[in-house]
PDB file of C-alpha atoms in Angstrom:
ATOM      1  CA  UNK W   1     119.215 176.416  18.210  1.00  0.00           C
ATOM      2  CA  UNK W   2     119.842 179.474  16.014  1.00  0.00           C
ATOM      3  CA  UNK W   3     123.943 178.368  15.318  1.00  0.00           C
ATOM      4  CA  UNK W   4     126.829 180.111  15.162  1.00  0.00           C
ATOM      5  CA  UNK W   5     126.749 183.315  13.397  1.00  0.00           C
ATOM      6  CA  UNK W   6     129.227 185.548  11.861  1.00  0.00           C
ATOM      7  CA  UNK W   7     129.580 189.164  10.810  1.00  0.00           C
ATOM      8  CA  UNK W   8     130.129 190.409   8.021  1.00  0.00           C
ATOM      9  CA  UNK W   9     129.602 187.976   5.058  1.00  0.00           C
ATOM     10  CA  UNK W  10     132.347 189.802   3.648  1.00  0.00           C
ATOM     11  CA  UNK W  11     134.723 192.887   3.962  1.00  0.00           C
ATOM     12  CA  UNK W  12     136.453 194.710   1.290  1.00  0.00           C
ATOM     13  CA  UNK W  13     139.269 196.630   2.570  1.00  0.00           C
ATOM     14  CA  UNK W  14     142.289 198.215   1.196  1.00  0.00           C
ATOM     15  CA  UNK W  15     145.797 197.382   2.747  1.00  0.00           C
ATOM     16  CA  UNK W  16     146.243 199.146   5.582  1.00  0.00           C
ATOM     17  CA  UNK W  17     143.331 199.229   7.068  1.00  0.00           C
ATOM     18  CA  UNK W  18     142.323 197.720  10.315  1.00  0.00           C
ATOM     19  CA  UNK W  19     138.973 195.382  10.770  1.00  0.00           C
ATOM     20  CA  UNK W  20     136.914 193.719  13.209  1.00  0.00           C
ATOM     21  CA  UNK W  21     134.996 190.367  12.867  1.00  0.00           C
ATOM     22  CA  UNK W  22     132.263 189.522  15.192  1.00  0.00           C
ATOM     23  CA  UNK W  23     130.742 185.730  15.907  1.00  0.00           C
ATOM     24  CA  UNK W  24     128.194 184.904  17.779  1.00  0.00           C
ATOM     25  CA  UNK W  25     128.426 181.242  19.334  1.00  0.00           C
ATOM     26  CA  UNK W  26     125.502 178.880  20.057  1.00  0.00           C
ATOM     27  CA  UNK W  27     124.334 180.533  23.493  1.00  0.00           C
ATOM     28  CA  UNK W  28     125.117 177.799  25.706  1.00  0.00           C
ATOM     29  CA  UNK W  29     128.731 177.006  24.050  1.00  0.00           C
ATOM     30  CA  UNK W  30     131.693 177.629  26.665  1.00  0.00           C
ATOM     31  CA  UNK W  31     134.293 177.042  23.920  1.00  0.00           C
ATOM     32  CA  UNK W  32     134.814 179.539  20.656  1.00  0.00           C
ATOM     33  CA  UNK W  33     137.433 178.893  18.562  1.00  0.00           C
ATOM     34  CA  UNK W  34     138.455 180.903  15.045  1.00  0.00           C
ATOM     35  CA  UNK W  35     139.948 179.506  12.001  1.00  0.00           C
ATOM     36  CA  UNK W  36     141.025 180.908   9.000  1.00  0.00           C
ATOM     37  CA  UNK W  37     140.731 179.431   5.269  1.00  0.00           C
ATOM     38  CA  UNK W  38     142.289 180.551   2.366  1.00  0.00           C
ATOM     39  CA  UNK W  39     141.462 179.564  -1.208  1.00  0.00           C
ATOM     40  CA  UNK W  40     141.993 175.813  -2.086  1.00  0.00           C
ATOM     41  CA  UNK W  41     142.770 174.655   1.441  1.00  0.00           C
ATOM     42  CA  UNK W  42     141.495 173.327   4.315  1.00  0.00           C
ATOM     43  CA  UNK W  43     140.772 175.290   7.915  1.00  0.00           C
ATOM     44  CA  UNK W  44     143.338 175.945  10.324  1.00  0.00           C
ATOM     45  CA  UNK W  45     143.181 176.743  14.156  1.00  0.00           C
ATOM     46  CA  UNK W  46     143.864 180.493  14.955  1.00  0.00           C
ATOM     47  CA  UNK W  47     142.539 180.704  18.455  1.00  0.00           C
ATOM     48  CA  UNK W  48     140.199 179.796  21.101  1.00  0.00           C
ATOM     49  CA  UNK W  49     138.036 180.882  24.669  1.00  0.00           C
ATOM     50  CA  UNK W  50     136.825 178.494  27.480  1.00  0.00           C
ATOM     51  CA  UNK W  51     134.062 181.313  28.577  1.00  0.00           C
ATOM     52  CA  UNK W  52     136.172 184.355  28.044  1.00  0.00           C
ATOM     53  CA  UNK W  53     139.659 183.290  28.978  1.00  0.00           C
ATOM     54  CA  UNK W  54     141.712 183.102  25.497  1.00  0.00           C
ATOM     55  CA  UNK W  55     143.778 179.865  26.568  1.00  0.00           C
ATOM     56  CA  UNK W  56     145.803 179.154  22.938  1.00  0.00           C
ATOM     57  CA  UNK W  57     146.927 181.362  20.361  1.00  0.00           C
ATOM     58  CA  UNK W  58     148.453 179.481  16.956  1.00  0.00           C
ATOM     59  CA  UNK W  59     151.736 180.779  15.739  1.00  0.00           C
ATOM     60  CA  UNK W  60     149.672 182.277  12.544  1.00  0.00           C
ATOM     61  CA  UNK W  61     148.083 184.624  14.527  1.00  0.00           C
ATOM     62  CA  UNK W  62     150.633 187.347  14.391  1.00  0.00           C
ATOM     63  CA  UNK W  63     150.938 190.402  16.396  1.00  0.00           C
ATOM     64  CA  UNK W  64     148.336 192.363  14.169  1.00  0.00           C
ATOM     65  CA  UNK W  65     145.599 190.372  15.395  1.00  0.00           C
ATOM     66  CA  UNK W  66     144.108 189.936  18.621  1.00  0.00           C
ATOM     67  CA  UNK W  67     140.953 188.132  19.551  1.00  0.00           C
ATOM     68  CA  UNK W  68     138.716 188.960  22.886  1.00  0.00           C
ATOM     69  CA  UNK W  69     135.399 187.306  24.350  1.00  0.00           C
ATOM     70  CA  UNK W  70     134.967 189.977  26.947  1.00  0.00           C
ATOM     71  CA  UNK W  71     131.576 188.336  28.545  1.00  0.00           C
ATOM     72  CA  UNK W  72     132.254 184.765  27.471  1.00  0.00           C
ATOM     73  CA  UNK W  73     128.985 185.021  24.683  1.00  0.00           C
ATOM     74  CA  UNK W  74     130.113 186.813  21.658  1.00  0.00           C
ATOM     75  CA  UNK W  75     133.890 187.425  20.199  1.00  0.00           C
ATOM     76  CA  UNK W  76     135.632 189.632  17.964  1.00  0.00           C
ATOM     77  CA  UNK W  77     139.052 189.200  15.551  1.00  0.00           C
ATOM     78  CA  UNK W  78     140.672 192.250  14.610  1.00  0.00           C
ATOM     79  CA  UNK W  79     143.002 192.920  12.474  1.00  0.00           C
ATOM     80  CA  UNK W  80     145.178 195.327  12.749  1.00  0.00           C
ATOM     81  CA  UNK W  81     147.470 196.856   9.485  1.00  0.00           C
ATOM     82  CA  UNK W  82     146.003 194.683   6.898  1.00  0.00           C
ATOM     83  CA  UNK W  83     148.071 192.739   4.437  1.00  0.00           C
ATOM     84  CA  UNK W  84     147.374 191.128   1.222  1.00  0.00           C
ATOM     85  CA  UNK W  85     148.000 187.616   2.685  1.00  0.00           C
ATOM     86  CA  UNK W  86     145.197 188.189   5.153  1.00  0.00           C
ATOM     87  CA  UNK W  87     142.815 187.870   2.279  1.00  0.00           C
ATOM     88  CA  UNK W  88     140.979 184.419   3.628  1.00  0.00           C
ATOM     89  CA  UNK W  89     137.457 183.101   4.988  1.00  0.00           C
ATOM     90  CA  UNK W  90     137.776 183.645   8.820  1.00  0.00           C
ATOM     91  CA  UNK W  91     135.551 181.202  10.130  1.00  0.00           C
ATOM     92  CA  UNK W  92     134.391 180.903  14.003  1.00  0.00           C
ATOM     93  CA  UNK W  93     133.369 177.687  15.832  1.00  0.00           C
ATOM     94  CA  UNK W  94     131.658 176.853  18.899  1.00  0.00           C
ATOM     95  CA  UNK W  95     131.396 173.639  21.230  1.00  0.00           C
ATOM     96  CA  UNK W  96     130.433 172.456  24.478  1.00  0.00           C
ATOM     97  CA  UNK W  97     133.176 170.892  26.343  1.00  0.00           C
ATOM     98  CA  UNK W  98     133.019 169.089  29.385  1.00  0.00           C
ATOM     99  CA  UNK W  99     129.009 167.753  28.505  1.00  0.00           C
ATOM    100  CA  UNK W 100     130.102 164.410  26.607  1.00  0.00           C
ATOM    101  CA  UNK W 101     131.903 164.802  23.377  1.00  0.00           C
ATOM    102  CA  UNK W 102     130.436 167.170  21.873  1.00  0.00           C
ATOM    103  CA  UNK W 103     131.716 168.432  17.830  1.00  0.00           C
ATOM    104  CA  UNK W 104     132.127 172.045  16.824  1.00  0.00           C
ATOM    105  CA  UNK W 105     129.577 173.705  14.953  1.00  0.00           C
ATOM    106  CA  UNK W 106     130.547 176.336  12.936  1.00  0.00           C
ATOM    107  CA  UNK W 107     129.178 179.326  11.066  1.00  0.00           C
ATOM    108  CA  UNK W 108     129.708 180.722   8.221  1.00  0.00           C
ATOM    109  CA  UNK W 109     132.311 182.262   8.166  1.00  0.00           C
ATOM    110  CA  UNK W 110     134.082 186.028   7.284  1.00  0.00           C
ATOM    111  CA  UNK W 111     135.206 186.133   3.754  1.00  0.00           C
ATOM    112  CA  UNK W 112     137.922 189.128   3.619  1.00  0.00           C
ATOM    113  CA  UNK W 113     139.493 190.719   0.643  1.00  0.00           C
ATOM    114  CA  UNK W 114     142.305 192.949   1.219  1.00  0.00           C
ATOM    115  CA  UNK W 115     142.790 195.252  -1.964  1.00  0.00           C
TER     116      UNK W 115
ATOM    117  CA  UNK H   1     151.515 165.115  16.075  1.00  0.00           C
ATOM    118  CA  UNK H   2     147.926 164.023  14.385  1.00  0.00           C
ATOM    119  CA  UNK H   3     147.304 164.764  10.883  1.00  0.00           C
ATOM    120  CA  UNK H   4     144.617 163.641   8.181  1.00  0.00           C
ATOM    121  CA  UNK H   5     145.343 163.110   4.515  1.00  0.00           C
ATOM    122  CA  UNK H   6     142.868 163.198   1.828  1.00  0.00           C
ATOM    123  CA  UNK H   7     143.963 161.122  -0.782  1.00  0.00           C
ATOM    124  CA  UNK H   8     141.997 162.938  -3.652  1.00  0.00           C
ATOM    125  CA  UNK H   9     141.569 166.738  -4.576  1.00  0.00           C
ATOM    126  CA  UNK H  10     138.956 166.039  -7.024  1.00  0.00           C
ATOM    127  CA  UNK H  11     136.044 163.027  -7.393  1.00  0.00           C
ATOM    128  CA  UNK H  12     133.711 163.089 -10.303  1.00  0.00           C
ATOM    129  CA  UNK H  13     130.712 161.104 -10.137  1.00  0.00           C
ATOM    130  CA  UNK H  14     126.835 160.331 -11.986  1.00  0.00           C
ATOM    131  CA  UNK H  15     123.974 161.195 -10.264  1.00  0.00           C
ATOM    132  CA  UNK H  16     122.588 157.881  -8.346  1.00  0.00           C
ATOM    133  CA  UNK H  17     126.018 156.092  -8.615  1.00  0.00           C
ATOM    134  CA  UNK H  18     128.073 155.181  -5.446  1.00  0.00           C
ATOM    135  CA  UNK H  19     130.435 157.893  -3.916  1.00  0.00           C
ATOM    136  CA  UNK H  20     134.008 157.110  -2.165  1.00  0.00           C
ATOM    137  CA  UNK H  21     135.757 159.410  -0.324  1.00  0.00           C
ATOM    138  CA  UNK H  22     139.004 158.592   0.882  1.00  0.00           C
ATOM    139  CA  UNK H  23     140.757 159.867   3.869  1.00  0.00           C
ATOM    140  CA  UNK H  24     144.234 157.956   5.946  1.00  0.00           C
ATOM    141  CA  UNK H  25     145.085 159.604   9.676  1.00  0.00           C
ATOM    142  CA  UNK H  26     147.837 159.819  11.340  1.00  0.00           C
ATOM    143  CA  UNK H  27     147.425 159.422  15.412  1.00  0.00           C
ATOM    144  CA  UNK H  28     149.295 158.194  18.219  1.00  0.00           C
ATOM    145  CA  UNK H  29     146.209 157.060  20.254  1.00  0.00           C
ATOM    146  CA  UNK H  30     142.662 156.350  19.313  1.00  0.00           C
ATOM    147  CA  UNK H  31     141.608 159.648  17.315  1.00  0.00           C
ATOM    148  CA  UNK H  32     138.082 161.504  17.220  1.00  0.00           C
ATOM    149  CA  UNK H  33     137.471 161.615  13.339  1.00  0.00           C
ATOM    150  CA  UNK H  34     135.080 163.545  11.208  1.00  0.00           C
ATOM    151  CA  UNK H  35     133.958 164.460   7.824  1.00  0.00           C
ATOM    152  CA  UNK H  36     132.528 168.241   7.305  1.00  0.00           C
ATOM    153  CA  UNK H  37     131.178 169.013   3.995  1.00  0.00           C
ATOM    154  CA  UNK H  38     131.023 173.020   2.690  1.00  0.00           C
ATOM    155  CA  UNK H  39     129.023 174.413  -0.316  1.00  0.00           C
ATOM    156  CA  UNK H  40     129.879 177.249  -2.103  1.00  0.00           C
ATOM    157  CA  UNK H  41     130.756 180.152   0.196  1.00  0.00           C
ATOM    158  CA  UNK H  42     129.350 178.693   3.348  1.00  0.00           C
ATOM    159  CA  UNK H  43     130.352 177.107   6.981  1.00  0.00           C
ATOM    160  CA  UNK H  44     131.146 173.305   7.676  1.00  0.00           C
ATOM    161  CA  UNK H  45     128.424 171.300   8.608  1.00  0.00           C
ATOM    162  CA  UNK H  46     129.283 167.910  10.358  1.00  0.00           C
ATOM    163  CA  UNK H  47     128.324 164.903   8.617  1.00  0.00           C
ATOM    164  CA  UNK H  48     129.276 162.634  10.865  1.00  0.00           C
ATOM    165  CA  UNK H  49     131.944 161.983  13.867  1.00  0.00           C
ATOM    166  CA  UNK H  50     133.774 158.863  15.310  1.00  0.00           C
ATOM    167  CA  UNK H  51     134.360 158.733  19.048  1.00  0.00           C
ATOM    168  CA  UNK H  52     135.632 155.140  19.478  1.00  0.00           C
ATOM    169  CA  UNK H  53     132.290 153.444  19.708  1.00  0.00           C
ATOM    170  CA  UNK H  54     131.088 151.797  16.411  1.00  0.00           C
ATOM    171  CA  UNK H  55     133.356 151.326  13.517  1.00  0.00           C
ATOM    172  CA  UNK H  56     130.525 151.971  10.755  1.00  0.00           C
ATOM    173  CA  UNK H  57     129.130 155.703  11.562  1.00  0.00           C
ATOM    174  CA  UNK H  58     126.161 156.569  10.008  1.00  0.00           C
ATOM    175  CA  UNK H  59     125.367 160.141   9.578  1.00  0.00           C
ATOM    176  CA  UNK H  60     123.491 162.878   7.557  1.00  0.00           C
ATOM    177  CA  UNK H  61     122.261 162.753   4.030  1.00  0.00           C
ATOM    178  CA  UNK H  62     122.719 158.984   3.328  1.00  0.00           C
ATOM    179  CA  UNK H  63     126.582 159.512   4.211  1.00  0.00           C
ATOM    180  CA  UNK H  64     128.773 157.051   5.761  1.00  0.00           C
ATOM    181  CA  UNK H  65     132.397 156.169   7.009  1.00  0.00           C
ATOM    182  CA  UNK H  66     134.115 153.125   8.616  1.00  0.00           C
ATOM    183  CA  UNK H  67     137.222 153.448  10.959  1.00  0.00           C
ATOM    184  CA  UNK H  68     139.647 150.620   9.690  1.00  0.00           C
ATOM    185  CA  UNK H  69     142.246 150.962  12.842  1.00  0.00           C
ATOM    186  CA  UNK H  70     144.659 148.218  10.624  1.00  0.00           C
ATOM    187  CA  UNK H  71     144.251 150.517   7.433  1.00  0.00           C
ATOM    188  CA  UNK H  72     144.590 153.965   9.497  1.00  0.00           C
ATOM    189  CA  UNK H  73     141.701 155.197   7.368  1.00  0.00           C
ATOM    190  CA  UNK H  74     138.042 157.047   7.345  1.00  0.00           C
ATOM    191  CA  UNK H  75     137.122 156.722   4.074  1.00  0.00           C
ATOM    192  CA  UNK H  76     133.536 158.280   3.794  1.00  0.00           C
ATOM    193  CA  UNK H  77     130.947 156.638   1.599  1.00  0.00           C
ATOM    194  CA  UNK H  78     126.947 157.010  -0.397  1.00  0.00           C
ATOM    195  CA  UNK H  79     125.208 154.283  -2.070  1.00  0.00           C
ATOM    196  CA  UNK H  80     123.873 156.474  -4.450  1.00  0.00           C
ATOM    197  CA  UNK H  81     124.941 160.750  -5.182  1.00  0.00           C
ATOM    198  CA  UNK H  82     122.472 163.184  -4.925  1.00  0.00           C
ATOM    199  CA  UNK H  83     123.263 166.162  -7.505  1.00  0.00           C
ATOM    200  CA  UNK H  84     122.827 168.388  -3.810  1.00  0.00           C
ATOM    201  CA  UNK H  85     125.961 166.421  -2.603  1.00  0.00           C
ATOM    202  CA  UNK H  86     128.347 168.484  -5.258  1.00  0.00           C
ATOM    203  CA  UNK H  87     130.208 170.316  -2.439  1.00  0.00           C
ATOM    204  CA  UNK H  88     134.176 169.925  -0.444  1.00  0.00           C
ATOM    205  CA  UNK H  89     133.698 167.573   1.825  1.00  0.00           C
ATOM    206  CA  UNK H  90     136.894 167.891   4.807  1.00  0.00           C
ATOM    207  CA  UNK H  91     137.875 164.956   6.618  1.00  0.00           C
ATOM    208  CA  UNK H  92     139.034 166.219  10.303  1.00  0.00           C
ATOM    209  CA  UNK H  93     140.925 164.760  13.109  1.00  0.00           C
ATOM    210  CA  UNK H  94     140.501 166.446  16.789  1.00  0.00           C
ATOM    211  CA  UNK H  95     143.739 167.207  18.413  1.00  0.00           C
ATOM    212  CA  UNK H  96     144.278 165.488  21.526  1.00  0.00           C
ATOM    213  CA  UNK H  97     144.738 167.423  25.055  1.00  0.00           C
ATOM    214  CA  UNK H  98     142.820 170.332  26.666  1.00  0.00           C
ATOM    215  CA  UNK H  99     142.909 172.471  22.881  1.00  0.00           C
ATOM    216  CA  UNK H 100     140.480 170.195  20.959  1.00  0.00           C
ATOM    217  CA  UNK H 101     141.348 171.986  17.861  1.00  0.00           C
ATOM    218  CA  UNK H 102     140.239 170.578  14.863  1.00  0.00           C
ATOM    219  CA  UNK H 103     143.060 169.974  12.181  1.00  0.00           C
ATOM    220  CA  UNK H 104     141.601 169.835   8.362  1.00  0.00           C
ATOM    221  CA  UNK H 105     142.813 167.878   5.328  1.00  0.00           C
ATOM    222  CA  UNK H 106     143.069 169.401   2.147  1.00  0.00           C
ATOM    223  CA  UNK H 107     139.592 168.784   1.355  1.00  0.00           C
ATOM    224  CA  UNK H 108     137.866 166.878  -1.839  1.00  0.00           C
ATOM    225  CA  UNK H 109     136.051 168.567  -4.009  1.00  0.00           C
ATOM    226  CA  UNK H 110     133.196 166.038  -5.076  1.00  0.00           C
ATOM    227  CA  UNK H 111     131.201 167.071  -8.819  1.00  0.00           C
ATOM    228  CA  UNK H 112     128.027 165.575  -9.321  1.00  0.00           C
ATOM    229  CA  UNK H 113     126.905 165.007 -13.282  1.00  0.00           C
ATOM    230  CA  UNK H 114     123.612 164.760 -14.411  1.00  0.00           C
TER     231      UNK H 114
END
């Protein structure tokens, strides 16, 4: 079990600019969900797959992101036209649903700073 | 709607005494419950999860929580802190239905002193 992983660590960008987050789930996970965190808080749900069908989308995610899992393995966030309240930790989370009840593990995480 | 409420931002302890943290839910039906911890610029790690079979859940690092159903709380215990235990912990409810989102409480920041 090698976990979830997450790239980059962290991403310095100037407002404006677009960028792309990849995860990469526990290999036998059907579910991947994102999150984002921002200072002093506590998670909250952006998104998720079962495989790669994107089946909720929270009302944070606005339409400068957009989220794919094209082969129903890895995913990527992007966003598009940052802004300086996109600065947060972007944190992805895999599961395996229908096997028991089985938690999400997550990685650790995206931290982006928007200049 | 479900919701989890951490009822302190900070807890200060000694090394090697007892640690308490507290957490109330909010659920319409019986909830899965959890308690993540995260250090310093890192993922969650679970800690432990309650699925509706024992009350008392025992999981990593010593830690431990009891459902109270009457008292609507998780509150997630240590006999004795470890000064590797300084970290936020997040107590987390699942959200019911096909999403399974997790929804987060504020968190608790637990400090360890020497």
């Amino acid at each position: 079990d090698t976990g979830v992983s997450q790239d980059p660590r962290h991403k310095i960008t100037k407002r404006g600019q677009n960028v792309t987050f990849r995860c990469d789930p526990i290999s036998e996970h059907n579910r991947l969900y994102w999150y984002r965190q921002t200072l002093g808080q506590g998670p909250e749900f952006l998104t998720y797959f079962q495989n790669e069908a994107q089946l909720e989308k929270s009302r944070l995610l606005s339409d400068r992101f957009s989220a794919e899992r094209p082969k129903g393995s890895f995913s990527t966030l992007e966003i598009q036209r940052t802004e300086q309240g996109d600065s947060a930790m972007y944190l992805c989370a895999s599961s395996l649903v229908g096997v028991g009840n089985q938690p999400q593990h997550f990685g650790d995480g995206t931290r982006l700073s928007i200049l | 709607a479900q919701s989890v409420t951490q009822l302190d931002s900070h807890v200060s302890v000694s090394e090697g005494t007892p640690v308490l943290l507290r957490c109330n839910y909010s659920s319409s039906y019986s909830p899965s419950l959890f308690w993540y911890v995260q250090h310093p610029n890192k993922g969650l790690q679970l800690l432990l999860k309650y699925t509706s079979a024992a009350t008392l859940v025992k999981g990593i690092n010593g830690f431990e929580a009891e459902f109270k159903k009457s008292e609507t709380s998780f509150h997630l215990t240590k006999p004795s802190a470890h000064m590797s235990d300084a970290a936020e912990y997040f107590c987390v409810v699942r959200d019911g239905g096909a999403t399974n989102k997790l929804i987060f409480g504020t968190g608790t920041l637990l400090a360890v002193q020497p």
